[in-house]
Short mmCIF file of C-alpha atoms and ligand atoms in Angstrom, two decimals:
data_model
loop_
_atom_site.label_atom_id
_atom_site.label_comp_id
_atom_site.label_asym_id
_atom_site.label_seq_id
_atom_site.Cartn_x
_atom_site.Cartn_y
_atom_site.Cartn_z
CA MET N 15 4.79 103.78 90.69
CA ARG N 16 5.82 101.40 93.43
CA ILE N 17 4.36 98.48 91.53
CA LEU N 18 6.13 99.59 88.39
CA ILE N 19 9.45 99.40 90.21
CA ALA N 20 8.55 96.22 92.09
CA ILE N 21 7.94 94.14 88.98
CA PRO N 22 11.36 94.58 87.38
CA VAL N 23 13.02 94.11 90.78
CA LEU N 24 11.15 90.85 91.22
CA LEU N 25 12.09 89.68 87.74
CA LEU N 26 15.71 90.64 88.32
CA SER N 27 15.88 88.81 91.61
CA LEU N 28 14.36 85.72 89.98
CA PHE N 29 17.11 85.92 87.38
CA PHE N 30 19.89 86.27 89.93
CA PHE N 31 18.64 83.73 92.42
CA ALA N 32 17.59 81.03 89.96
CA PRO N 33 19.59 78.02 91.16
CA ALA N 34 22.56 77.33 88.88
CA LEU N 35 22.68 73.86 87.36
CA PRO N 36 24.93 71.45 89.23
CA GLU N 37 28.55 71.14 88.09
CA ALA N 38 29.70 68.08 86.17
CA PRO N 39 32.19 66.20 88.38
CA ALA N 40 35.86 66.87 87.55
CA GLY N 41 38.95 64.80 88.35
CA PHE N 42 41.70 62.52 87.11
CA ASP N 43 41.00 59.76 89.65
CA ASN N 44 39.46 57.27 87.15
CA LYS N 45 36.13 57.39 88.99
CA SER N 46 32.83 57.20 87.14
CA ASN N 47 30.82 60.41 86.84
CA GLY N 48 27.82 58.37 88.05
CA LEU N 49 26.70 56.98 84.67
CA VAL N 50 27.75 53.50 85.87
CA ASP N 51 29.20 52.24 89.17
CA ASP N 52 32.98 52.46 89.62
CA ALA N 53 33.46 48.70 89.12
CA THR N 54 31.69 48.79 85.73
CA HIS N 55 33.72 51.87 84.79
CA ALA N 56 36.93 50.06 85.72
CA ALA N 57 35.87 47.06 83.61
CA ASP N 58 35.12 49.33 80.64
CA GLN N 59 38.56 50.90 81.11
CA VAL N 60 40.14 47.44 80.79
CA LYS N 61 38.59 47.24 77.30
CA PHE N 62 39.78 50.76 76.45
CA ASP N 63 43.32 49.88 77.63
CA GLU N 64 43.42 46.41 76.04
CA ILE N 65 46.26 45.61 73.63
CA GLU N 66 44.84 43.96 70.50
CA GLN N 67 46.75 41.28 68.58
CA VAL N 68 46.69 40.08 64.96
CA SER N 69 44.52 37.17 66.13
CA ASP N 70 41.95 39.70 67.45
CA GLY N 71 41.76 41.35 64.04
CA LEU N 72 44.40 44.05 64.50
CA GLY N 73 45.23 45.68 61.12
CA PRO N 74 46.05 44.80 58.35
CA LEU N 75 46.74 48.58 58.37
CA TYR N 76 46.73 50.34 61.73
CA ASN N 77 48.29 53.05 63.92
CA ALA N 78 48.38 51.53 67.41
CA GLN N 79 47.27 48.48 69.38
CA SER N 80 45.02 50.10 71.97
CA CYS N 81 42.92 53.23 72.49
CA ARG N 82 45.06 54.05 75.51
CA GLU N 83 48.23 54.24 73.40
CA CYS N 84 47.07 57.65 72.16
CA HIS N 85 44.58 58.65 74.86
CA GLN N 86 46.50 58.37 78.11
CA ASN N 87 47.73 61.64 79.64
CA PRO N 88 47.44 61.87 82.65
CA THR N 89 45.09 58.86 82.72
CA SER N 90 43.21 56.63 80.25
CA GLY N 91 40.96 58.84 78.13
CA GLY N 92 43.29 61.85 78.17
CA SER N 93 45.25 63.06 75.17
CA SER N 94 48.88 62.40 74.19
CA GLN N 95 51.71 63.55 71.97
CA VAL N 96 50.88 60.84 69.40
CA SER N 97 49.81 62.34 66.10
CA GLU N 98 48.50 60.81 62.94
CA LEU N 99 49.19 61.62 59.32
CA ARG N 100 46.65 63.00 56.84
CA VAL N 101 47.39 63.85 53.21
CA GLY N 102 45.73 64.58 49.88
CA HIS N 103 45.98 66.79 46.80
CA ARG N 104 43.95 69.26 44.80
CA GLY N 105 41.98 67.96 41.84
CA PRO N 106 39.90 69.69 39.14
CA GLY N 107 38.72 73.16 40.19
CA GLY N 108 41.15 73.19 43.12
CA LYS N 109 38.92 70.84 45.12
CA PHE N 110 40.51 68.68 47.78
CA GLN N 111 40.86 65.03 46.77
CA ASN N 112 41.65 62.11 49.02
CA PRO N 113 45.02 60.50 48.39
CA GLU N 114 45.67 57.38 46.36
CA ILE N 115 48.16 55.28 48.27
CA PRO N 116 49.64 52.32 46.40
CA ILE N 117 50.45 49.21 48.45
CA ALA N 118 51.62 45.70 47.54
CA ARG N 119 54.06 46.96 44.90
CA GLY N 120 51.35 49.05 43.29
CA THR N 121 48.87 46.18 42.80
CA GLU N 122 46.33 47.75 45.16
CA ILE N 123 45.44 51.42 45.68
CA ILE N 124 43.99 52.61 49.02
CA LYS N 125 41.35 55.31 48.40
CA GLY N 126 38.52 57.09 50.20
CA ARG N 127 40.46 58.21 53.28
CA SER N 128 42.85 61.05 54.09
CA LEU N 129 44.42 59.05 56.92
CA VAL N 130 47.69 57.25 56.22
CA ASN N 131 48.31 54.38 58.64
CA ASP N 132 51.77 54.29 60.13
CA ARG N 133 51.88 50.55 60.78
CA ALA N 134 50.95 47.26 59.08
CA ILE N 135 50.83 43.62 60.25
CA CYS N 136 52.67 42.19 57.23
CA PRO N 137 55.09 41.12 55.86
CA ASN N 138 54.98 38.53 58.64
CA ALA N 139 55.59 34.79 59.09
CA ALA N 140 52.32 33.83 57.43
CA PHE N 141 52.64 36.35 54.57
CA PRO N 142 56.40 36.86 54.10
CA SER N 143 56.13 38.59 50.73
CA THR N 144 52.98 40.70 51.20
CA GLU N 145 54.14 44.34 51.33
CA ILE N 146 51.33 46.59 52.51
CA GLN N 147 53.06 49.43 54.38
CA GLU N 148 51.41 52.74 53.34
CA ARG N 149 53.83 55.45 52.18
CA VAL N 150 52.89 58.89 50.85
CA PRO N 151 53.59 59.44 47.13
CA ASP N 152 55.16 62.83 46.25
CA SER N 153 52.00 63.77 44.35
CA GLU N 154 50.05 63.99 47.63
CA ASN N 155 51.31 67.45 48.45
CA ILE N 156 48.75 68.52 51.07
CA ARG N 157 50.07 67.09 54.31
CA THR N 158 49.39 67.53 57.99
CA PHE N 159 49.63 65.86 61.35
CA ARG N 160 46.70 65.74 63.76
CA VAL N 161 47.40 65.40 67.44
CA SER N 162 45.41 63.02 69.69
CA LEU N 163 42.49 64.62 71.53
CA ASN N 164 41.27 64.47 75.10
CA LEU N 165 38.17 62.32 75.69
CA LEU N 166 37.65 62.99 79.41
CA GLY N 167 34.30 64.69 79.95
CA ASP N 168 33.12 64.06 76.38
CA GLY N 169 29.89 62.45 77.65
CA PHE N 170 28.80 65.93 78.72
CA VAL N 171 29.69 67.36 75.31
CA GLU N 172 27.60 64.65 73.64
CA ALA N 173 24.64 65.58 75.87
CA VAL N 174 24.53 69.23 74.73
CA PRO N 175 21.47 69.76 72.50
CA ASP N 176 22.18 70.37 68.78
CA GLN N 177 20.20 73.60 69.05
CA THR N 178 22.70 75.03 71.57
CA PHE N 179 25.45 74.92 68.93
CA VAL N 180 23.16 76.29 66.21
CA ASP N 181 22.21 79.24 68.47
CA LEU N 182 25.81 79.78 69.58
CA ALA N 183 26.97 80.07 65.96
CA LYS N 184 24.22 82.54 65.10
CA ASP N 185 24.75 84.64 68.21
CA GLN N 186 28.52 84.75 67.77
CA CYS N 187 28.18 85.93 64.19
CA GLN N 188 25.66 88.66 65.04
CA LYS N 189 27.58 90.02 68.03
CA ASN N 190 30.85 90.13 66.10
CA HIS N 191 29.51 91.74 62.93
CA ASN N 192 30.04 88.64 60.76
CA LYS N 193 33.76 88.53 61.59
CA ILE N 194 33.58 85.51 63.90
CA CYS N 195 31.05 82.95 62.69
CA GLY N 196 31.47 79.36 63.82
CA GLN N 197 30.16 76.74 61.41
CA VAL N 198 27.84 73.92 62.38
CA LEU N 199 28.26 70.66 60.44
CA TYR N 200 25.54 68.00 60.34
CA VAL N 201 27.18 64.56 60.33
CA PRO N 202 25.84 60.99 60.02
CA ILE N 203 25.00 59.12 63.21
CA LEU N 204 26.19 55.68 62.20
CA GLU N 205 23.95 53.85 64.69
CA ALA N 206 20.81 55.72 63.58
CA PRO N 207 20.67 56.06 59.78
CA PRO N 208 19.42 58.26 58.11
CA LEU N 209 19.74 60.67 61.05
CA THR N 210 22.43 63.27 61.44
CA GLY N 211 23.48 65.43 64.36
CA VAL N 212 25.62 68.50 64.94
CA GLY N 213 29.26 67.33 64.74
CA ARG N 214 31.28 68.10 67.88
CA PHE N 215 34.02 65.45 68.04
CA GLY N 216 37.31 65.36 66.13
CA TRP N 217 39.40 68.26 64.78
CA LYS N 218 36.91 68.57 61.91
CA ASP N 219 33.72 67.96 63.92
CA GLN N 220 33.34 64.73 61.96
CA HIS N 221 31.16 62.97 64.55
CA ALA N 222 28.26 63.81 66.88
CA SER N 223 28.06 60.46 68.66
CA LEU N 224 30.70 58.81 70.84
CA LEU N 225 29.58 55.36 69.65
CA SER N 226 30.07 56.46 66.02
CA PHE N 227 33.51 57.85 66.87
CA SER N 228 34.51 54.68 68.72
CA ALA N 229 33.55 52.56 65.68
CA ASP N 230 35.51 54.89 63.38
CA ALA N 231 38.58 54.81 65.64
CA TYR N 232 38.46 51.03 66.11
CA LEU N 233 38.62 50.54 62.34
CA ASN N 234 40.89 53.38 61.29
CA GLU N 235 43.35 53.51 64.20
CA MET N 236 43.47 49.81 65.01
CA GLY N 237 42.11 48.00 61.94
CA ILE N 238 39.33 46.30 63.93
CA THR N 239 36.10 46.01 61.94
CA ASN N 240 32.85 46.29 63.90
CA ARG N 241 29.11 46.39 63.34
CA LEU N 242 29.18 50.10 62.37
CA GLN N 243 32.38 49.91 60.29
CA THR N 244 32.20 46.53 58.61
CA ASP N 245 34.90 46.66 55.92
CA GLU N 246 38.67 46.29 56.21
CA VAL N 247 40.77 48.96 54.51
CA THR N 248 42.59 46.13 52.70
CA ASN N 249 42.08 42.37 52.71
CA LEU N 250 45.72 41.59 52.01
CA CYS N 251 47.14 39.38 54.80
CA ASN N 252 43.80 39.60 56.61
CA THR N 253 42.91 36.36 58.42
CA VAL N 254 40.18 37.11 60.98
CA ASN N 255 36.49 37.08 59.98
CA GLU N 256 34.50 40.35 59.86
CA PRO N 257 33.36 41.96 61.96
CA ASN N 258 36.40 41.46 64.21
CA ASP N 259 34.54 43.05 67.14
CA THR N 260 31.75 40.73 68.24
CA THR N 261 29.17 40.92 71.00
CA GLY N 262 30.22 39.50 74.38
CA PRO N 263 28.11 37.55 76.91
CA ASP N 264 26.84 40.88 78.33
CA GLY N 265 25.33 41.80 74.97
CA LEU N 266 27.93 44.51 74.40
CA ALA N 267 30.67 44.70 71.78
CA ASP N 268 33.98 46.49 72.42
CA ILE N 269 32.71 49.68 70.74
CA ASP N 270 29.82 49.77 73.24
CA HIS N 271 32.29 49.49 76.12
CA PHE N 272 34.46 52.27 74.66
CA ALA N 273 31.48 54.62 74.26
CA ARG N 274 30.23 53.85 77.77
CA TYR N 275 33.73 54.31 79.19
CA ILE N 276 34.08 57.75 77.60
CA ARG N 277 30.54 58.78 78.56
CA ALA N 278 31.24 57.91 82.22
CA THR N 279 34.48 59.90 82.54
CA GLU N 280 34.77 62.98 84.71
CA THR N 281 35.74 66.29 83.13
CA PRO N 282 39.40 67.46 83.25
CA ALA N 283 40.00 69.14 86.63
CA ARG N 284 41.77 72.50 86.85
CA ASP N 285 45.05 73.07 88.70
CA SER N 286 43.25 74.37 91.77
CA THR N 287 46.44 75.79 93.34
CA LEU N 288 47.26 77.91 90.32
CA ALA N 289 43.63 78.81 89.62
CA GLN N 290 43.40 80.68 92.95
CA THR N 291 46.42 82.94 92.45
CA PRO N 292 45.75 86.65 91.81
CA LYS N 293 47.76 86.39 88.59
CA ALA N 294 45.64 83.56 87.13
CA ARG N 295 42.46 85.36 88.23
CA LEU N 296 43.55 88.51 86.44
CA GLY N 297 44.35 86.31 83.43
CA ALA N 298 40.81 84.90 83.51
CA ASP N 299 39.40 88.44 83.27
CA LEU N 300 41.76 89.34 80.44
CA PHE N 301 40.82 86.14 78.56
CA VAL N 302 37.26 87.49 78.44
CA LYS N 303 38.27 91.10 77.90
CA VAL N 304 40.31 90.46 74.74
CA GLY N 305 37.63 88.10 73.40
CA CYS N 306 39.23 84.64 73.63
CA ASP N 307 35.96 83.42 75.15
CA ILE N 308 34.02 84.25 71.97
CA CYS N 309 35.24 80.88 70.64
CA HIS N 310 36.70 79.33 73.77
CA VAL N 311 33.28 79.41 75.48
CA GLN N 312 33.63 78.84 79.21
CA THR N 313 30.36 77.14 80.15
CA LEU N 314 27.92 74.85 78.37
CA THR N 315 24.94 72.96 79.78
CA THR N 316 23.57 69.53 78.97
CA ALA N 317 19.97 68.63 78.12
CA PRO N 318 17.72 67.32 80.91
CA ALA N 319 17.92 63.66 81.96
CA GLY N 320 15.51 61.58 79.92
CA THR N 321 16.22 63.46 76.67
CA THR N 322 17.03 61.01 73.88
CA LEU N 323 20.11 61.46 71.72
CA ASN N 324 21.53 59.97 68.56
CA GLY N 325 18.21 59.08 67.02
CA GLY N 326 16.74 57.65 70.21
CA THR N 327 19.57 55.13 70.66
CA PHE N 328 20.84 56.82 73.85
CA THR N 329 18.84 58.37 76.68
CA ILE N 330 20.61 60.97 78.81
CA PRO N 331 20.86 59.55 82.35
CA PRO N 332 20.67 61.72 85.51
CA ALA N 333 24.51 61.62 85.78
CA LEU N 334 24.84 63.54 82.50
CA GLY N 335 21.59 65.52 82.37
CA ASP N 336 21.10 69.14 83.49
CA LYS N 337 24.78 69.76 84.26
CA GLN N 338 27.03 72.70 83.58
CA PHE N 339 30.63 72.14 82.55
CA HIS N 340 33.56 74.28 81.42
CA PRO N 341 35.17 73.11 78.18
CA TYR N 342 36.49 76.53 77.04
CA GLY N 343 35.36 75.69 73.53
CA ASP N 344 32.35 76.20 71.28
CA PHE N 345 32.84 72.94 69.32
CA LEU N 346 32.24 74.95 66.12
CA LEU N 347 34.46 75.08 63.04
CA HIS N 348 36.45 78.29 62.47
CA ASN N 349 39.01 79.53 60.01
CA VAL N 350 41.78 80.93 62.19
CA GLY N 351 44.35 80.77 59.39
CA THR N 352 45.75 77.37 60.38
CA GLY N 353 43.59 75.19 58.13
CA ASP N 354 45.25 72.36 56.25
CA GLY N 355 42.81 72.23 53.30
CA ILE N 356 41.69 68.68 54.07
CA VAL N 357 37.98 67.82 53.84
CA ALA N 358 36.67 65.11 56.20
CA ALA N 359 36.73 61.81 54.28
CA MET N 360 33.29 60.24 53.82
CA LEU N 361 34.19 56.58 53.34
CA GLU N 362 36.78 56.67 56.13
CA HIS N 363 34.53 58.16 58.80
CA TYR N 364 31.14 56.78 57.80
CA GLY N 365 31.83 53.53 55.89
CA LYS N 366 30.14 52.49 52.66
CA ASN N 367 26.73 53.03 54.27
CA MET N 368 27.56 56.67 53.57
CA TYR N 369 26.57 56.17 49.95
CA GLN N 370 23.66 53.80 50.59
CA THR N 371 21.77 56.16 52.88
CA ASN N 372 19.99 59.42 52.18
CA TRP N 373 21.29 61.22 55.29
CA ARG N 374 18.99 64.00 56.51
CA ASN N 375 20.45 67.56 56.50
CA LEU N 376 23.78 66.31 55.19
CA SER N 377 25.42 68.91 52.98
CA ILE N 378 28.55 68.08 51.00
CA PRO N 379 29.09 71.80 50.17
CA ASN N 380 29.23 72.47 53.93
CA TYR N 381 31.93 69.82 54.28
CA ASN N 382 33.93 71.36 51.42
CA ASN N 383 33.45 74.82 52.92
CA ALA N 384 35.17 73.59 56.08
CA ALA N 385 38.36 72.51 54.24
CA ASN N 386 40.37 75.23 55.96
CA LYS N 387 38.46 75.26 59.22
CA ILE N 388 39.33 73.58 62.49
CA ARG N 389 37.15 73.00 65.56
CA THR N 390 37.98 75.43 68.37
CA ALA N 391 40.34 73.43 70.56
CA PRO N 392 38.59 72.99 73.94
CA LEU N 393 41.08 74.36 76.49
CA TRP N 394 40.06 72.20 79.45
CA GLY N 395 43.17 70.27 80.44
CA VAL N 396 45.36 72.30 78.03
CA ARG N 397 48.09 72.48 80.70
CA LEU N 398 48.62 68.76 80.11
CA HIS N 399 49.34 69.15 76.38
CA SER N 400 53.03 69.37 75.43
CA ARG N 401 52.24 70.02 71.74
CA LEU N 402 49.53 72.42 70.68
CA MET N 403 47.19 73.11 67.78
CA HIS N 404 45.85 70.40 65.44
CA ASP N 405 49.27 69.75 63.92
CA GLY N 406 51.17 69.83 67.24
CA ASP N 407 53.46 72.40 65.61
CA SER N 408 53.29 74.92 68.49
CA VAL N 409 55.10 73.96 71.65
CA THR N 410 54.36 77.06 73.74
CA LEU N 411 51.02 78.63 74.61
CA PHE N 412 52.34 82.00 73.46
CA ASP N 413 53.20 80.63 70.00
CA ALA N 414 49.80 78.92 69.74
CA ILE N 415 48.04 82.24 70.42
CA LEU N 416 50.14 84.13 67.87
CA ARG N 417 49.21 81.57 65.19
CA HIS N 418 45.54 82.64 65.47
CA ARG N 419 44.71 84.75 62.40
CA GLY N 420 41.66 84.78 60.11
CA GLU N 421 38.49 84.98 62.19
CA ALA N 422 40.58 85.47 65.34
CA ALA N 423 42.73 88.31 63.90
CA GLN N 424 41.11 91.10 65.93
CA VAL N 425 41.35 89.14 69.16
CA THR N 426 45.00 88.26 68.54
CA LYS N 427 45.69 91.95 67.93
CA LYS N 428 44.17 92.82 71.30
CA PHE N 429 46.25 90.12 72.97
CA LYS N 430 49.42 91.50 71.39
CA LYS N 431 48.59 94.97 72.73
CA LEU N 432 48.48 93.78 76.35
CA ASN N 433 51.51 94.85 78.39
CA PRO N 434 53.97 92.06 79.31
CA ALA N 435 52.53 91.57 82.84
CA LYS N 436 49.01 91.17 81.47
CA LYS N 437 50.15 88.81 78.73
CA GLU N 438 51.89 86.74 81.39
CA ALA N 439 48.73 86.75 83.52
CA LEU N 440 46.66 85.44 80.62
CA LEU N 441 49.21 82.67 80.03
CA GLU N 442 49.15 81.84 83.75
CA PHE N 443 45.38 81.44 83.48
CA LEU N 444 45.86 78.99 80.58
CA ARG N 445 48.38 77.06 82.67
CA SER N 446 45.67 76.64 85.31
CA LEU N 447 43.19 75.04 82.86
C1 HEC R 27 47.06 56.22 66.93
C2 HEC R 27 46.46 57.07 67.93
C3 HEC R 27 45.02 56.84 68.30
C4 HEC R 27 44.39 55.68 68.70
C5 HEC R 27 44.97 54.29 68.79
C6 HEC R 27 43.04 56.05 69.03
N1 HEC R 27 42.85 57.38 68.85
FE1 HEC R 27 41.18 58.44 69.25
N2 HEC R 27 42.02 60.10 68.46
C7 HEC R 27 43.29 60.17 67.94
C8 HEC R 27 43.45 61.40 67.20
C9 HEC R 27 44.70 61.83 66.45
C10 HEC R 27 42.21 62.09 67.28
C11 HEC R 27 41.83 63.34 66.52
C12 HEC R 27 41.49 62.80 65.12
C13 HEC R 27 40.97 63.79 64.13
O1 HEC R 27 40.03 64.52 64.45
O2 HEC R 27 41.47 63.78 63.00
C14 HEC R 27 41.35 61.25 68.11
C15 HEC R 27 40.05 61.58 68.49
C16 HEC R 27 39.20 60.76 69.21
C17 HEC R 27 37.88 61.14 69.67
C18 HEC R 27 37.24 62.53 69.54
C19 HEC R 27 37.43 63.30 70.85
C20 HEC R 27 36.93 64.72 70.85
O3 HEC R 27 36.64 65.25 71.93
O4 HEC R 27 36.82 65.33 69.80
C21 HEC R 27 37.33 60.03 70.25
C22 HEC R 27 35.95 59.93 70.87
C23 HEC R 27 38.31 58.98 70.16
N3 HEC R 27 39.44 59.46 69.54
C24 HEC R 27 38.11 57.68 70.64
C25 HEC R 27 39.03 56.65 70.46
C26 HEC R 27 38.76 55.26 70.80
C27 HEC R 27 37.48 54.75 71.43
C28 HEC R 27 39.86 54.56 70.45
C29 HEC R 27 40.09 53.06 70.50
C30 HEC R 27 39.14 52.28 69.70
C31 HEC R 27 40.82 55.50 69.89
N4 HEC R 27 40.27 56.75 69.91
C32 HEC R 27 42.08 55.14 69.45
C33 HEC R 27 44.27 59.22 68.08
C34 HEC R 27 44.03 57.90 68.39
C1 HEC R 28 37.73 82.77 66.18
C2 HEC R 28 37.76 81.77 67.25
C3 HEC R 28 38.92 81.80 68.21
C4 HEC R 28 39.35 82.85 69.02
C5 HEC R 28 38.79 84.24 69.10
C6 HEC R 28 40.44 82.32 69.80
N1 HEC R 28 40.67 81.01 69.48
FE1 HEC R 28 42.09 79.80 70.30
N2 HEC R 28 41.63 78.35 68.96
C7 HEC R 28 40.65 78.44 67.99
C8 HEC R 28 40.78 77.33 67.07
C9 HEC R 28 39.91 77.06 65.85
C10 HEC R 28 41.87 76.56 67.54
C11 HEC R 28 42.45 75.31 66.88
C12 HEC R 28 43.38 75.77 65.74
C13 HEC R 28 44.25 74.70 65.16
O1 HEC R 28 44.43 73.66 65.79
O2 HEC R 28 44.77 74.89 64.06
C14 HEC R 28 42.37 77.22 68.74
C15 HEC R 28 43.42 76.75 69.51
C16 HEC R 28 43.90 77.38 70.65
C17 HEC R 28 44.94 76.86 71.52
C18 HEC R 28 45.64 75.52 71.35
C19 HEC R 28 44.99 74.49 72.25
C20 HEC R 28 45.44 73.07 72.01
O3 HEC R 28 45.04 72.20 72.80
O4 HEC R 28 46.14 72.78 71.04
C21 HEC R 28 45.12 77.77 72.52
C22 HEC R 28 46.10 77.67 73.67
C23 HEC R 28 44.23 78.87 72.28
N3 HEC R 28 43.49 78.60 71.15
C24 HEC R 28 44.12 80.00 73.06
C25 HEC R 28 43.43 81.15 72.68
C26 HEC R 28 43.53 82.42 73.37
C27 HEC R 28 44.35 82.69 74.61
C28 HEC R 28 42.73 83.30 72.68
C29 HEC R 28 42.57 84.78 72.94
C30 HEC R 28 43.79 85.57 72.89
C31 HEC R 28 42.11 82.55 71.59
N4 HEC R 28 42.57 81.27 71.61
C32 HEC R 28 41.18 83.07 70.72
C33 HEC R 28 39.69 79.42 67.88
C34 HEC R 28 39.77 80.66 68.50
#
């Protein structure tokens, strides 16, 4: 009898006293999380902050001159109010189709992307009559804005094993009787064809790798071609040879510096003053009680140091391995009734290699199925966002919560039933994140 009791007690105590994994460092002080030394991190930040010019390959079509222009609040790598424009229309069978945007007085049509660039380098002194500004034709009647995302701490997100997200989706679905079922999307890893990984970056989970995302952003936000995104969106008034981004004396191109910069950032720190108040603590309990944490998952853990990622092209260093962090997100796609109907554009995100590679596990039906889904917005650092939700259409936390329908309908209902003091406590908790 005594032994029978002793065994479960021993097992229980092992469970409770197993040392928790160390916390990922948090802060907005521009220090490295340990992936590189602070001087290297500062040098990588210079690249991230750098203003590109036409002579560097900027454009011909672009949105901004530097990564920092959109990722800056409260420091380089954060988010911002800047949003970008995505449009399209429905084709045969109601399927989403990318837009056709005429430029140069209709002599060229930009296809294969849902993004519409807000700026262009010409007409200019060298090309006074070349008119390439993109404008949306009336026929493109599916339209949305997408707000800039936070990048701080994303190195930890990248280091979470694919299997964690697969298990999370399955578990969530089972526990919630098929009412809340996050979707996993396998996406190309541009630096490791034909391999794919579980998408976790972007509002549509369109990338798994920070290097892939950096290459995508350099081309599509700034017009700078690079070794993973080799083709300009248009060659009109283009004067700099491809790829615009070349390898420096250290063997690294700009996209390598961007990826390393993001990987070395600390996670967004909480407002520690607010977090300690009884009100915010009550709010934290209510957040779990009404079920917000089903999707806004508090804690994730990274794979052990030495694990290889992205098809063996990146090995998790000790600074990123075996850490716990608190993103308040599951990085899965959900339909919470806010979807814009836009399917992630293949050519835009993955380049023409998309069609020349037989990507493993890639499923176009899964992409189409996500037309109305959005990645759960990670809530770390949400107190620093002035505009909320993918379209930036909600300007208060309360409004953002009330917009949750679809898979989140039951949870929203429970939130609405809270008395005013409890609602306020939950909001106070969000203001501490
Ligand atoms: C014009 C504004 C703008 C510029 C310039 C810009 N970004 Fe972004 N960034 C965004 C927006 C908007 C998103 C969300 C896009 C989406 O999913 O549709 C985003 C998302 C990202 C993400 C995904 C983050 C996550 O956690 O999901 C990464 C990584 C990123 N950008 C890196 C970069 C890098 C590197 C540069 C410079 C080469 C850059 N961005 C330049 C606006 C910008
Ligand atoms: C079924 C999953 C799910 C549940 C449950 C859920 N959310 Fe969300 N949440 C999302 C998704 C998906 C988005 C992004 C939607 C969009 O941008 O259109 C989001 C966005 C948000 C945002 C906006 C963040 C930003 O940076 O723009 C806030 C705030 C938020 N949720 C809070 C909550 C709270 C509080 C609860 C509980 C009352 C909750 N959510 C329950 C999935 C969920």
